[in-house]
JSON list of C-alpha atoms in Angstrom, two decimals:
[
{"chain": "A", "resi": 1, "resn": "UNK", "atom": "CA", "xyz": [-24.39, -5.82, -13.28]},
{"chain": "A", "resi": 2, "resn": "UNK", "atom": "CA", "xyz": [-22.26, -4.02, -10.79]},
{"chain": "A", "resi": 3, "resn": "UNK", "atom": "CA", "xyz": [-21.44, -0.08, -11.34]},
{"chain": "A", "resi": 4, "resn": "UNK", "atom": "CA", "xyz": [-18.04, 0.55, -12.42]},
{"chain": "A", "resi": 5, "resn": "UNK", "atom": "CA", "xyz": [-17.25, -3.11, -13.92]},
{"chain": "A", "resi": 6, "resn": "UNK", "atom": "CA", "xyz": [-16.74, -4.28, -17.28]},
{"chain": "A", "resi": 7, "resn": "UNK", "atom": "CA", "xyz": [-20.30, -4.75, -18.70]},
{"chain": "A", "resi": 8, "resn": "UNK", "atom": "CA", "xyz": [-21.30, -8.28, -19.92]},
{"chain": "A", "resi": 9, "resn": "UNK", "atom": "CA", "xyz": [-22.93, -7.06, -23.45]},
{"chain": "A", "resi": 10, "resn": "UNK", "atom": "CA", "xyz": [-21.25, -3.82, -24.12]},
{"chain": "A", "resi": 11, "resn": "UNK", "atom": "CA", "xyz": [-17.88, -5.09, -23.20]},
{"chain": "A", "resi": 12, "resn": "UNK", "atom": "CA", "xyz": [-17.66, -1.51, -21.85]},
{"chain": "A", "resi": 13, "resn": "UNK", "atom": "CA", "xyz": [-15.49, -0.75, -18.51]},
{"chain": "A", "resi": 14, "resn": "UNK", "atom": "CA", "xyz": [-14.64, 2.50, -16.65]},
{"chain": "A", "resi": 15, "resn": "UNK", "atom": "CA", "xyz": [-13.63, 5.07, -18.54]},
{"chain": "A", "resi": 16, "resn": "UNK", "atom": "CA", "xyz": [-14.19, 3.84, -21.89]},
{"chain": "A", "resi": 17, "resn": "UNK", "atom": "CA", "xyz": [-17.48, 6.05, -22.31]},
{"chain": "A", "resi": 18, "resn": "UNK", "atom": "CA", "xyz": [-18.10, 9.45, -22.09]},
{"chain": "A", "resi": 19, "resn": "UNK", "atom": "CA", "xyz": [-21.25, 11.48, -20.21]},
{"chain": "A", "resi": 20, "resn": "UNK", "atom": "CA", "xyz": [-23.00, 12.16, -23.84]},
{"chain": "A", "resi": 21, "resn": "UNK", "atom": "CA", "xyz": [-23.87, 9.29, -25.65]},
{"chain": "A", "resi": 22, "resn": "UNK", "atom": "CA", "xyz": [-25.65, 8.86, -29.33]},
{"chain": "A", "resi": 23, "resn": "UNK", "atom": "CA", "xyz": [-27.47, 5.63, -29.61]},
{"chain": "A", "resi": 24, "resn": "UNK", "atom": "CA", "xyz": [-28.22, 4.49, -33.30]},
{"chain": "A", "resi": 25, "resn": "UNK", "atom": "CA", "xyz": [-29.90, 1.12, -33.71]},
{"chain": "A", "resi": 26, "resn": "UNK", "atom": "CA", "xyz": [-27.53, 0.19, -36.51]},
{"chain": "A", "resi": 27, "resn": "UNK", "atom": "CA", "xyz": [-24.10, -0.68, -35.93]},
{"chain": "A", "resi": 28, "resn": "UNK", "atom": "CA", "xyz": [-23.03, 0.72, -39.47]},
{"chain": "A", "resi": 29, "resn": "UNK", "atom": "CA", "xyz": [-24.57, 3.86, -38.05]},
{"chain": "A", "resi": 30, "resn": "UNK", "atom": "CA", "xyz": [-22.35, 4.12, -35.66]},
{"chain": "A", "resi": 31, "resn": "UNK", "atom": "CA", "xyz": [-19.62, 4.55, -38.62]},
{"chain": "A", "resi": 32, "resn": "UNK", "atom": "CA", "xyz": [-21.68, 7.57, -39.78]},
{"chain": "A", "resi": 33, "resn": "UNK", "atom": "CA", "xyz": [-21.74, 8.96, -36.48]},
{"chain": "A", "resi": 34, "resn": "UNK", "atom": "CA", "xyz": [-17.57, 8.66, -35.96]},
{"chain": "A", "resi": 35, "resn": "UNK", "atom": "CA", "xyz": [-16.93, 10.20, -39.42]},
{"chain": "A", "resi": 36, "resn": "UNK", "atom": "CA", "xyz": [-18.45, 13.29, -37.48]},
{"chain": "A", "resi": 37, "resn": "UNK", "atom": "CA", "xyz": [-15.84, 13.10, -34.89]},
{"chain": "A", "resi": 38, "resn": "UNK", "atom": "CA", "xyz": [-12.47, 14.12, -34.25]},
{"chain": "A", "resi": 39, "resn": "UNK", "atom": "CA", "xyz": [-9.97, 11.65, -33.22]},
{"chain": "A", "resi": 40, "resn": "UNK", "atom": "CA", "xyz": [-12.90, 9.08, -33.74]},
{"chain": "A", "resi": 41, "resn": "UNK", "atom": "CA", "xyz": [-11.57, 5.35, -32.00]},
{"chain": "A", "resi": 42, "resn": "UNK", "atom": "CA", "xyz": [-13.38, 2.28, -31.73]},
{"chain": "A", "resi": 43, "resn": "UNK", "atom": "CA", "xyz": [-13.69, 1.26, -28.25]},
{"chain": "A", "resi": 44, "resn": "UNK", "atom": "CA", "xyz": [-15.55, -1.92, -28.07]},
{"chain": "A", "resi": 45, "resn": "UNK", "atom": "CA", "xyz": [-17.50, -4.44, -30.23]},
{"chain": "A", "resi": 46, "resn": "UNK", "atom": "CA", "xyz": [-20.00, -7.43, -28.87]},
{"chain": "A", "resi": 47, "resn": "UNK", "atom": "CA", "xyz": [-22.75, -8.86, -30.39]},
{"chain": "A", "resi": 48, "resn": "UNK", "atom": "CA", "xyz": [-24.71, -6.07, -31.97]},
{"chain": "A", "resi": 49, "resn": "UNK", "atom": "CA", "xyz": [-22.96, -3.86, -29.85]},
{"chain": "A", "resi": 50, "resn": "UNK", "atom": "CA", "xyz": [-20.68, -1.29, -31.38]},
{"chain": "A", "resi": 51, "resn": "UNK", "atom": "CA", "xyz": [-19.10, 1.43, -29.39]},
{"chain": "A", "resi": 52, "resn": "UNK", "atom": "CA", "xyz": [-16.77, 4.71, -30.82]},
{"chain": "A", "resi": 53, "resn": "UNK", "atom": "CA", "xyz": [-15.66, 7.68, -28.93]},
{"chain": "A", "resi": 54, "resn": "UNK", "atom": "CA", "xyz": [-14.54, 11.07, -30.22]},
{"chain": "A", "resi": 55, "resn": "UNK", "atom": "CA", "xyz": [-15.16, 14.80, -29.96]},
{"chain": "A", "resi": 56, "resn": "UNK", "atom": "CA", "xyz": [-17.56, 17.13, -31.63]},
{"chain": "A", "resi": 57, "resn": "UNK", "atom": "CA", "xyz": [-17.08, 20.84, -31.21]},
{"chain": "A", "resi": 58, "resn": "UNK", "atom": "CA", "xyz": [-15.09, 19.79, -28.24]},
{"chain": "A", "resi": 59, "resn": "UNK", "atom": "CA", "xyz": [-17.78, 17.73, -26.43]},
{"chain": "A", "resi": 60, "resn": "UNK", "atom": "CA", "xyz": [-16.68, 14.47, -25.74]},
{"chain": "A", "resi": 61, "resn": "UNK", "atom": "CA", "xyz": [-19.21, 12.19, -27.46]},
{"chain": "A", "resi": 62, "resn": "UNK", "atom": "CA", "xyz": [-19.72, 8.58, -27.50]},
{"chain": "A", "resi": 63, "resn": "UNK", "atom": "CA", "xyz": [-21.69, 6.38, -30.28]},
{"chain": "A", "resi": 64, "resn": "UNK", "atom": "CA", "xyz": [-22.83, 2.78, -29.38]},
{"chain": "A", "resi": 65, "resn": "UNK", "atom": "CA", "xyz": [-25.42, 0.62, -31.35]},
{"chain": "A", "resi": 66, "resn": "UNK", "atom": "CA", "xyz": [-28.48, -0.78, -29.62]},
{"chain": "A", "resi": 67, "resn": "UNK", "atom": "CA", "xyz": [-29.83, -3.23, -32.01]},
{"chain": "A", "resi": 68, "resn": "UNK", "atom": "CA", "xyz": [-33.18, -3.62, -33.16]},
{"chain": "A", "resi": 69, "resn": "UNK", "atom": "CA", "xyz": [-36.05, -2.98, -30.25]},
{"chain": "A", "resi": 70, "resn": "UNK", "atom": "CA", "xyz": [-36.44, -2.55, -26.77]},
{"chain": "A", "resi": 71, "resn": "UNK", "atom": "CA", "xyz": [-34.86, -5.41, -24.98]},
{"chain": "A", "resi": 72, "resn": "UNK", "atom": "CA", "xyz": [-31.12, -4.67, -26.33]},
{"chain": "A", "resi": 73, "resn": "UNK", "atom": "CA", "xyz": [-32.04, -0.57, -26.12]},
{"chain": "A", "resi": 74, "resn": "UNK", "atom": "CA", "xyz": [-32.43, -1.55, -22.24]},
{"chain": "A", "resi": 75, "resn": "UNK", "atom": "CA", "xyz": [-29.26, -3.47, -22.15]},
{"chain": "A", "resi": 76, "resn": "UNK", "atom": "CA", "xyz": [-27.44, -0.63, -23.95]},
{"chain": "A", "resi": 77, "resn": "UNK", "atom": "CA", "xyz": [-28.70, 1.96, -21.53]},
{"chain": "A", "resi": 78, "resn": "UNK", "atom": "CA", "xyz": [-28.27, 0.08, -18.35]},
{"chain": "A", "resi": 79, "resn": "UNK", "atom": "CA", "xyz": [-24.42, -0.82, -19.12]},
{"chain": "A", "resi": 80, "resn": "UNK", "atom": "CA", "xyz": [-23.84, 2.36, -20.57]},
{"chain": "A", "resi": 81, "resn": "UNK", "atom": "CA", "xyz": [-24.84, 4.50, -17.34]},
{"chain": "A", "resi": 82, "resn": "UNK", "atom": "CA", "xyz": [-23.01, 1.54, -14.94]},
{"chain": "A", "resi": 83, "resn": "UNK", "atom": "CA", "xyz": [-19.90, 3.15, -16.56]},
{"chain": "A", "resi": 84, "resn": "UNK", "atom": "CA", "xyz": [-20.61, 6.81, -16.10]},
{"chain": "A", "resi": 85, "resn": "UNK", "atom": "CA", "xyz": [-23.12, 7.91, -19.31]},
{"chain": "A", "resi": 86, "resn": "UNK", "atom": "CA", "xyz": [-25.47, 10.22, -18.24]},
{"chain": "A", "resi": 87, "resn": "UNK", "atom": "CA", "xyz": [-26.80, 12.01, -21.36]},
{"chain": "A", "resi": 88, "resn": "UNK", "atom": "CA", "xyz": [-28.84, 10.05, -24.15]},
{"chain": "A", "resi": 89, "resn": "UNK", "atom": "CA", "xyz": [-30.00, 10.74, -27.50]},
{"chain": "A", "resi": 90, "resn": "UNK", "atom": "CA", "xyz": [-31.16, 8.01, -30.02]},
{"chain": "A", "resi": 91, "resn": "UNK", "atom": "CA", "xyz": [-30.65, 8.82, -33.29]},
{"chain": "A", "resi": 92, "resn": "UNK", "atom": "CA", "xyz": [-33.01, 6.39, -35.36]},
{"chain": "A", "resi": 93, "resn": "UNK", "atom": "CA", "xyz": [-34.87, 5.95, -38.18]},
{"chain": "A", "resi": 94, "resn": "UNK", "atom": "CA", "xyz": [-38.53, 5.73, -38.75]},
{"chain": "A", "resi": 95, "resn": "UNK", "atom": "CA", "xyz": [-42.08, 5.08, -41.00]},
{"chain": "A", "resi": 96, "resn": "UNK", "atom": "CA", "xyz": [-44.09, 7.99, -40.45]},
{"chain": "A", "resi": 97, "resn": "UNK", "atom": "CA", "xyz": [-48.15, 7.35, -40.68]},
{"chain": "A", "resi": 98, "resn": "UNK", "atom": "CA", "xyz": [-48.97, 11.54, -40.36]},
{"chain": "A", "resi": 99, "resn": "UNK", "atom": "CA", "xyz": [-49.45, 11.91, -44.08]},
{"chain": "A", "resi": 100, "resn": "UNK", "atom": "CA", "xyz": [-48.06, 15.33, -43.75]},
{"chain": "A", "resi": 101, "resn": "UNK", "atom": "CA", "xyz": [-44.76, 13.93, -42.77]},
{"chain": "A", "resi": 102, "resn": "UNK", "atom": "CA", "xyz": [-42.37, 13.12, -45.64]},
{"chain": "A", "resi": 103, "resn": "UNK", "atom": "CA", "xyz": [-39.29, 11.17, -46.52]},
{"chain": "A", "resi": 104, "resn": "UNK", "atom": "CA", "xyz": [-36.38, 13.20, -45.35]},
{"chain": "A", "resi": 105, "resn": "UNK", "atom": "CA", "xyz": [-38.10, 15.19, -42.82]},
{"chain": "A", "resi": 106, "resn": "UNK", "atom": "CA", "xyz": [-37.12, 14.70, -38.91]},
{"chain": "A", "resi": 107, "resn": "UNK", "atom": "CA", "xyz": [-39.10, 13.69, -36.00]},
{"chain": "A", "resi": 108, "resn": "UNK", "atom": "CA", "xyz": [-38.55, 14.67, -32.35]},
{"chain": "A", "resi": 109, "resn": "UNK", "atom": "CA", "xyz": [-40.57, 13.02, -29.89]},
{"chain": "A", "resi": 110, "resn": "UNK", "atom": "CA", "xyz": [-42.16, 14.47, -26.81]},
{"chain": "A", "resi": 111, "resn": "UNK", "atom": "CA", "xyz": [-43.71, 11.23, -26.01]},
{"chain": "A", "resi": 112, "resn": "UNK", "atom": "CA", "xyz": [-43.95, 7.65, -26.91]},
{"chain": "A", "resi": 113, "resn": "UNK", "atom": "CA", "xyz": [-46.78, 5.14, -27.03]},
{"chain": "A", "resi": 114, "resn": "UNK", "atom": "CA", "xyz": [-45.38, 2.04, -24.90]},
{"chain": "A", "resi": 115, "resn": "UNK", "atom": "CA", "xyz": [-46.48, -0.80, -27.45]},
{"chain": "A", "resi": 116, "resn": "UNK", "atom": "CA", "xyz": [-43.94, -2.64, -26.58]},
{"chain": "A", "resi": 117, "resn": "UNK", "atom": "CA", "xyz": [-43.23, -4.99, -23.78]},
{"chain": "A", "resi": 118, "resn": "UNK", "atom": "CA", "xyz": [-39.93, -3.91, -22.57]},
{"chain": "A", "resi": 119, "resn": "UNK", "atom": "CA", "xyz": [-41.01, -1.35, -20.35]},
{"chain": "A", "resi": 120, "resn": "UNK", "atom": "CA", "xyz": [-43.59, -3.32, -18.75]},
{"chain": "A", "resi": 121, "resn": "UNK", "atom": "CA", "xyz": [-40.85, -4.93, -16.79]},
{"chain": "A", "resi": 122, "resn": "UNK", "atom": "CA", "xyz": [-39.95, -1.50, -15.27]},
{"chain": "A", "resi": 123, "resn": "UNK", "atom": "CA", "xyz": [-43.19, 0.21, -14.58]},
{"chain": "A", "resi": 124, "resn": "UNK", "atom": "CA", "xyz": [-47.02, -0.21, -15.03]},
{"chain": "A", "resi": 125, "resn": "UNK", "atom": "CA", "xyz": [-49.49, 0.13, -17.40]},
{"chain": "A", "resi": 126, "resn": "UNK", "atom": "CA", "xyz": [-50.44, 3.80, -17.69]},
{"chain": "A", "resi": 127, "resn": "UNK", "atom": "CA", "xyz": [-46.97, 5.45, -16.76]},
{"chain": "A", "resi": 128, "resn": "UNK", "atom": "CA", "xyz": [-45.62, 7.60, -19.28]},
{"chain": "A", "resi": 129, "resn": "UNK", "atom": "CA", "xyz": [-42.89, 7.58, -21.44]},
{"chain": "A", "resi": 130, "resn": "UNK", "atom": "CA", "xyz": [-41.44, 11.22, -22.11]},
{"chain": "A", "resi": 131, "resn": "UNK", "atom": "CA", "xyz": [-37.98, 12.49, -23.13]},
{"chain": "A", "resi": 132, "resn": "UNK", "atom": "CA", "xyz": [-36.08, 15.20, -21.28]},
{"chain": "A", "resi": 133, "resn": "UNK", "atom": "CA", "xyz": [-37.36, 18.52, -21.95]},
{"chain": "A", "resi": 134, "resn": "UNK", "atom": "CA", "xyz": [-33.86, 20.35, -22.23]},
{"chain": "A", "resi": 135, "resn": "UNK", "atom": "CA", "xyz": [-32.90, 17.77, -24.84]},
{"chain": "A", "resi": 136, "resn": "UNK", "atom": "CA", "xyz": [-36.13, 17.74, -27.22]},
{"chain": "A", "resi": 137, "resn": "UNK", "atom": "CA", "xyz": [-35.43, 22.18, -27.13]},
{"chain": "A", "resi": 138, "resn": "UNK", "atom": "CA", "xyz": [-31.49, 21.56, -28.01]},
{"chain": "A", "resi": 139, "resn": "UNK", "atom": "CA", "xyz": [-32.76, 19.11, -30.83]},
{"chain": "A", "resi": 140, "resn": "UNK", "atom": "CA", "xyz": [-35.62, 21.47, -31.90]},
{"chain": "A", "resi": 141, "resn": "UNK", "atom": "CA", "xyz": [-33.04, 24.69, -32.24]},
{"chain": "A", "resi": 142, "resn": "UNK", "atom": "CA", "xyz": [-30.68, 22.45, -34.00]},
{"chain": "A", "resi": 143, "resn": "UNK", "atom": "CA", "xyz": [-33.32, 21.68, -36.57]},
{"chain": "A", "resi": 144, "resn": "UNK", "atom": "CA", "xyz": [-34.02, 25.07, -37.06]},
{"chain": "A", "resi": 145, "resn": "UNK", "atom": "CA", "xyz": [-30.39, 26.19, -37.20]},
{"chain": "A", "resi": 146, "resn": "UNK", "atom": "CA", "xyz": [-30.12, 24.12, -40.01]},
{"chain": "A", "resi": 147, "resn": "UNK", "atom": "CA", "xyz": [-33.60, 24.54, -41.87]},
{"chain": "A", "resi": 148, "resn": "UNK", "atom": "CA", "xyz": [-34.40, 21.28, -41.79]},
{"chain": "A", "resi": 149, "resn": "UNK", "atom": "CA", "xyz": [-38.32, 20.33, -41.99]},
{"chain": "A", "resi": 150, "resn": "UNK", "atom": "CA", "xyz": [-39.15, 18.67, -38.58]},
{"chain": "A", "resi": 151, "resn": "UNK", "atom": "CA", "xyz": [-42.16, 17.72, -36.87]},
{"chain": "A", "resi": 152, "resn": "UNK", "atom": "CA", "xyz": [-42.41, 17.56, -32.85]},
{"chain": "A", "resi": 153, "resn": "UNK", "atom": "CA", "xyz": [-45.05, 15.19, -31.54]},
{"chain": "A", "resi": 154, "resn": "UNK", "atom": "CA", "xyz": [-46.07, 11.60, -30.59]},
{"chain": "A", "resi": 155, "resn": "UNK", "atom": "CA", "xyz": [-44.94, 8.63, -31.88]},
{"chain": "A", "resi": 156, "resn": "UNK", "atom": "CA", "xyz": [-45.57, 5.04, -31.39]},
{"chain": "A", "resi": 157, "resn": "UNK", "atom": "CA", "xyz": [-42.88, 2.29, -30.44]},
{"chain": "A", "resi": 158, "resn": "UNK", "atom": "CA", "xyz": [-43.54, -0.77, -31.62]},
{"chain": "A", "resi": 159, "resn": "UNK", "atom": "CA", "xyz": [-42.25, -4.39, -31.07]},
{"chain": "A", "resi": 160, "resn": "UNK", "atom": "CA", "xyz": [-43.44, -6.17, -34.11]},
{"chain": "A", "resi": 161, "resn": "UNK", "atom": "CA", "xyz": [-42.07, -4.70, -37.33]},
{"chain": "A", "resi": 162, "resn": "UNK", "atom": "CA", "xyz": [-44.12, -6.91, -39.96]},
{"chain": "A", "resi": 163, "resn": "UNK", "atom": "CA", "xyz": [-47.35, -7.11, -37.80]},
{"chain": "A", "resi": 164, "resn": "UNK", "atom": "CA", "xyz": [-48.24, -3.44, -38.09]},
{"chain": "A", "resi": 165, "resn": "UNK", "atom": "CA", "xyz": [-51.60, -3.92, -39.67]},
{"chain": "A", "resi": 166, "resn": "UNK", "atom": "CA", "xyz": [-53.22, -1.42, -41.93]},
{"chain": "A", "resi": 167, "resn": "UNK", "atom": "CA", "xyz": [-56.38, -0.90, -39.36]},
{"chain": "A", "resi": 168, "resn": "UNK", "atom": "CA", "xyz": [-53.70, -0.46, -36.65]},
{"chain": "A", "resi": 169, "resn": "UNK", "atom": "CA", "xyz": [-51.98, 2.05, -38.34]},
{"chain": "A", "resi": 170, "resn": "UNK", "atom": "CA", "xyz": [-54.85, 3.92, -39.09]},
{"chain": "A", "resi": 171, "resn": "UNK", "atom": "CA", "xyz": [-55.97, 4.01, -35.65]},
{"chain": "A", "resi": 172, "resn": "UNK", "atom": "CA", "xyz": [-52.60, 5.72, -34.61]},
{"chain": "A", "resi": 173, "resn": "UNK", "atom": "CA", "xyz": [-52.92, 7.88, -37.47]},
{"chain": "A", "resi": 174, "resn": "UNK", "atom": "CA", "xyz": [-56.54, 9.24, -36.12]},
{"chain": "A", "resi": 175, "resn": "UNK", "atom": "CA", "xyz": [-54.86, 9.77, -32.61]},
{"chain": "A", "resi": 176, "resn": "UNK", "atom": "CA", "xyz": [-52.65, 12.27, -34.30]},
{"chain": "A", "resi": 177, "resn": "UNK", "atom": "CA", "xyz": [-49.36, 9.93, -34.04]},
{"chain": "A", "resi": 178, "resn": "UNK", "atom": "CA", "xyz": [-46.32, 11.02, -36.02]},
{"chain": "A", "resi": 179, "resn": "UNK", "atom": "CA", "xyz": [-44.57, 8.14, -37.00]},
{"chain": "A", "resi": 180, "resn": "UNK", "atom": "CA", "xyz": [-43.12, 4.76, -35.11]},
{"chain": "A", "resi": 181, "resn": "UNK", "atom": "CA", "xyz": [-40.11, 3.28, -33.95]},
{"chain": "A", "resi": 182, "resn": "UNK", "atom": "CA", "xyz": [-38.81, 0.40, -31.82]},
{"chain": "A", "resi": 183, "resn": "UNK", "atom": "CA", "xyz": [-36.65, 1.80, -28.98]},
{"chain": "A", "resi": 184, "resn": "UNK", "atom": "CA", "xyz": [-37.78, 5.19, -27.52]},
{"chain": "A", "resi": 185, "resn": "UNK", "atom": "CA", "xyz": [-40.37, 4.19, -25.34]},
{"chain": "A", "resi": 186, "resn": "UNK", "atom": "CA", "xyz": [-38.19, 1.94, -23.00]},
{"chain": "A", "resi": 187, "resn": "UNK", "atom": "CA", "xyz": [-35.20, 4.42, -23.50]},
{"chain": "A", "resi": 188, "resn": "UNK", "atom": "CA", "xyz": [-37.23, 7.17, -22.22]},
{"chain": "A", "resi": 189, "resn": "UNK", "atom": "CA", "xyz": [-38.80, 5.23, -19.37]},
{"chain": "A", "resi": 190, "resn": "UNK", "atom": "CA", "xyz": [-35.24, 3.52, -18.00]},
{"chain": "A", "resi": 191, "resn": "UNK", "atom": "CA", "xyz": [-33.57, 7.12, -18.49]},
{"chain": "A", "resi": 192, "resn": "UNK", "atom": "CA", "xyz": [-36.38, 8.30, -16.02]},
{"chain": "A", "resi": 193, "resn": "UNK", "atom": "CA", "xyz": [-35.87, 5.77, -13.73]},
{"chain": "A", "resi": 194, "resn": "UNK", "atom": "CA", "xyz": [-32.11, 5.89, -13.42]},
{"chain": "A", "resi": 195, "resn": "UNK", "atom": "CA", "xyz": [-32.11, 9.66, -13.21]},
{"chain": "A", "resi": 196, "resn": "UNK", "atom": "CA", "xyz": [-30.57, 9.90, -16.80]},
{"chain": "A", "resi": 197, "resn": "UNK", "atom": "CA", "xyz": [-31.82, 12.35, -19.64]},
{"chain": "A", "resi": 198, "resn": "UNK", "atom": "CA", "xyz": [-32.74, 11.33, -22.67]},
{"chain": "A", "resi": 199, "resn": "UNK", "atom": "CA", "xyz": [-34.68, 12.29, -26.32]},
{"chain": "A", "resi": 200, "resn": "UNK", "atom": "CA", "xyz": [-34.63, 10.85, -29.72]},
{"chain": "A", "resi": 201, "resn": "UNK", "atom": "CA", "xyz": [-34.53, 12.32, -33.06]},
{"chain": "A", "resi": 202, "resn": "UNK", "atom": "CA", "xyz": [-35.93, 10.18, -36.20]},
{"chain": "A", "resi": 203, "resn": "UNK", "atom": "CA", "xyz": [-35.02, 10.31, -39.88]},
{"chain": "A", "resi": 204, "resn": "UNK", "atom": "CA", "xyz": [-38.22, 9.41, -41.76]},
{"chain": "A", "resi": 205, "resn": "UNK", "atom": "CA", "xyz": [-37.71, 6.78, -44.46]},
{"chain": "A", "resi": 206, "resn": "UNK", "atom": "CA", "xyz": [-40.87, 5.91, -45.35]},
{"chain": "A", "resi": 207, "resn": "UNK", "atom": "CA", "xyz": [-44.27, 7.01, -45.12]},
{"chain": "A", "resi": 208, "resn": "UNK", "atom": "CA", "xyz": [-46.60, 3.90, -44.33]},
{"chain": "A", "resi": 209, "resn": "UNK", "atom": "CA", "xyz": [-49.72, 6.32, -44.91]},
{"chain": "A", "resi": 210, "resn": "UNK", "atom": "CA", "xyz": [-49.06, 7.56, -48.50]},
{"chain": "A", "resi": 211, "resn": "UNK", "atom": "CA", "xyz": [-46.89, 4.75, -49.37]},
{"chain": "A", "resi": 212, "resn": "UNK", "atom": "CA", "xyz": [-43.41, 6.85, -50.15]},
{"chain": "A", "resi": 213, "resn": "UNK", "atom": "CA", "xyz": [-40.58, 5.28, -49.77]},
{"chain": "A", "resi": 214, "resn": "UNK", "atom": "CA", "xyz": [-41.59, 1.71, -48.21]},
{"chain": "A", "resi": 215, "resn": "UNK", "atom": "CA", "xyz": [-38.86, -0.48, -48.97]},
{"chain": "A", "resi": 216, "resn": "UNK", "atom": "CA", "xyz": [-37.03, 1.94, -51.21]},
{"chain": "A", "resi": 217, "resn": "UNK", "atom": "CA", "xyz": [-33.48, 0.88, -49.55]},
{"chain": "A", "resi": 218, "resn": "UNK", "atom": "CA", "xyz": [-31.72, 2.86, -52.33]},
{"chain": "A", "resi": 219, "resn": "UNK", "atom": "CA", "xyz": [-33.70, 6.09, -52.16]},
{"chain": "A", "resi": 220, "resn": "UNK", "atom": "CA", "xyz": [-31.02, 8.57, -51.49]},
{"chain": "A", "resi": 221, "resn": "UNK", "atom": "CA", "xyz": [-33.22, 10.47, -49.15]},
{"chain": "A", "resi": 222, "resn": "UNK", "atom": "CA", "xyz": [-33.28, 7.79, -46.38]},
{"chain": "A", "resi": 223, "resn": "UNK", "atom": "CA", "xyz": [-29.35, 8.33, -46.45]},
{"chain": "A", "resi": 224, "resn": "UNK", "atom": "CA", "xyz": [-30.17, 12.15, -46.23]},
{"chain": "A", "resi": 225, "resn": "UNK", "atom": "CA", "xyz": [-32.61, 11.73, -43.41]},
{"chain": "A", "resi": 226, "resn": "UNK", "atom": "CA", "xyz": [-30.13, 9.47, -41.35]},
{"chain": "A", "resi": 227, "resn": "UNK", "atom": "CA", "xyz": [-26.91, 12.38, -42.09]},
{"chain": "A", "resi": 228, "resn": "UNK", "atom": "CA", "xyz": [-29.67, 15.32, -40.76]},
{"chain": "A", "resi": 229, "resn": "UNK", "atom": "CA", "xyz": [-30.59, 13.20, -37.55]},
{"chain": "A", "resi": 230, "resn": "UNK", "atom": "CA", "xyz": [-26.96, 12.81, -37.09]},
{"chain": "A", "resi": 231, "resn": "UNK", "atom": "CA", "xyz": [-26.20, 16.41, -37.27]},
{"chain": "A", "resi": 232, "resn": "UNK", "atom": "CA", "xyz": [-28.78, 17.94, -35.20]},
{"chain": "A", "resi": 233, "resn": "UNK", "atom": "CA", "xyz": [-28.13, 15.27, -32.50]},
{"chain": "A", "resi": 234, "resn": "UNK", "atom": "CA", "xyz": [-24.36, 16.09, -32.35]},
{"chain": "A", "resi": 235, "resn": "UNK", "atom": "CA", "xyz": [-25.54, 19.67, -32.79]},
{"chain": "A", "resi": 236, "resn": "UNK", "atom": "CA", "xyz": [-28.12, 19.42, -29.66]},
{"chain": "A", "resi": 237, "resn": "UNK", "atom": "CA", "xyz": [-25.54, 17.78, -27.32]},
{"chain": "A", "resi": 238, "resn": "UNK", "atom": "CA", "xyz": [-22.83, 20.35, -28.16]},
{"chain": "A", "resi": 239, "resn": "UNK", "atom": "CA", "xyz": [-25.47, 23.01, -27.21]},
{"chain": "A", "resi": 240, "resn": "UNK", "atom": "CA", "xyz": [-26.67, 21.41, -23.90]},
{"chain": "A", "resi": 241, "resn": "UNK", "atom": "CA", "xyz": [-22.88, 20.81, -22.85]},
{"chain": "A", "resi": 242, "resn": "UNK", "atom": "CA", "xyz": [-22.57, 24.80, -23.72]},
{"chain": "A", "resi": 243, "resn": "UNK", "atom": "CA", "xyz": [-25.62, 25.04, -21.17]},
{"chain": "A", "resi": 244, "resn": "UNK", "atom": "CA", "xyz": [-27.25, 26.87, -24.54]},
{"chain": "A", "resi": 245, "resn": "UNK", "atom": "CA", "xyz": [-30.68, 27.22, -22.94]},
{"chain": "A", "resi": 246, "resn": "UNK", "atom": "CA", "xyz": [-31.29, 23.55, -22.08]},
{"chain": "A", "resi": 247, "resn": "UNK", "atom": "CA", "xyz": [-30.17, 22.95, -18.81]},
{"chain": "A", "resi": 248, "resn": "UNK", "atom": "CA", "xyz": [-26.56, 22.28, -19.62]},
{"chain": "A", "resi": 249, "resn": "UNK", "atom": "CA", "xyz": [-24.71, 19.00, -18.13]}
]
């Protein structure tokens, strides 16, 4: 797909998106992000990809859903970059496996195990999946400013939601892995290769080790975790845009 053209999957074109983009998986979370933006407007919608744009504290922000998993996330990142996006923060949910991580907490990854297939089309086995340090620092500062409980560490990005056996989860727990998601490792790899900046903040909606919150879809802590992740991501973008110790944009 050529640079500057209307993109095949996202249906966005030149001038449609901002430099700074939040990437939730769920299209419904785009609408939640839009509630925090001034002048929020729908830009495009196609398949699982819903895009809104507005401003937060004077920063031009786009929110685009990626759907579930690394293949569609890679498509979203590539096509957004084709039309001018440069800074990405994934705003997702996560199942914790560290027993010290509670439902409602935030996880800010400093690396992701590539337990998925998409990133292997980009880089070989052994290549690390790591976020942008300045964005990670901005996320941490934003979480601390709000007094939100957060954890910094390694996550595992997986492909098969229902194939994670107890033995598999225990092996990851013994390695000190904080939690699981399904998109971050590919986000980090693609961003690195394309000269982009990327990071992730995850709201914890269940702990797969303790059993707390597992499939408790009506648990109000889930909505609170998502809200906190959105707030921290937006504030991090504002800090980075202002050059607040995180490298600027």
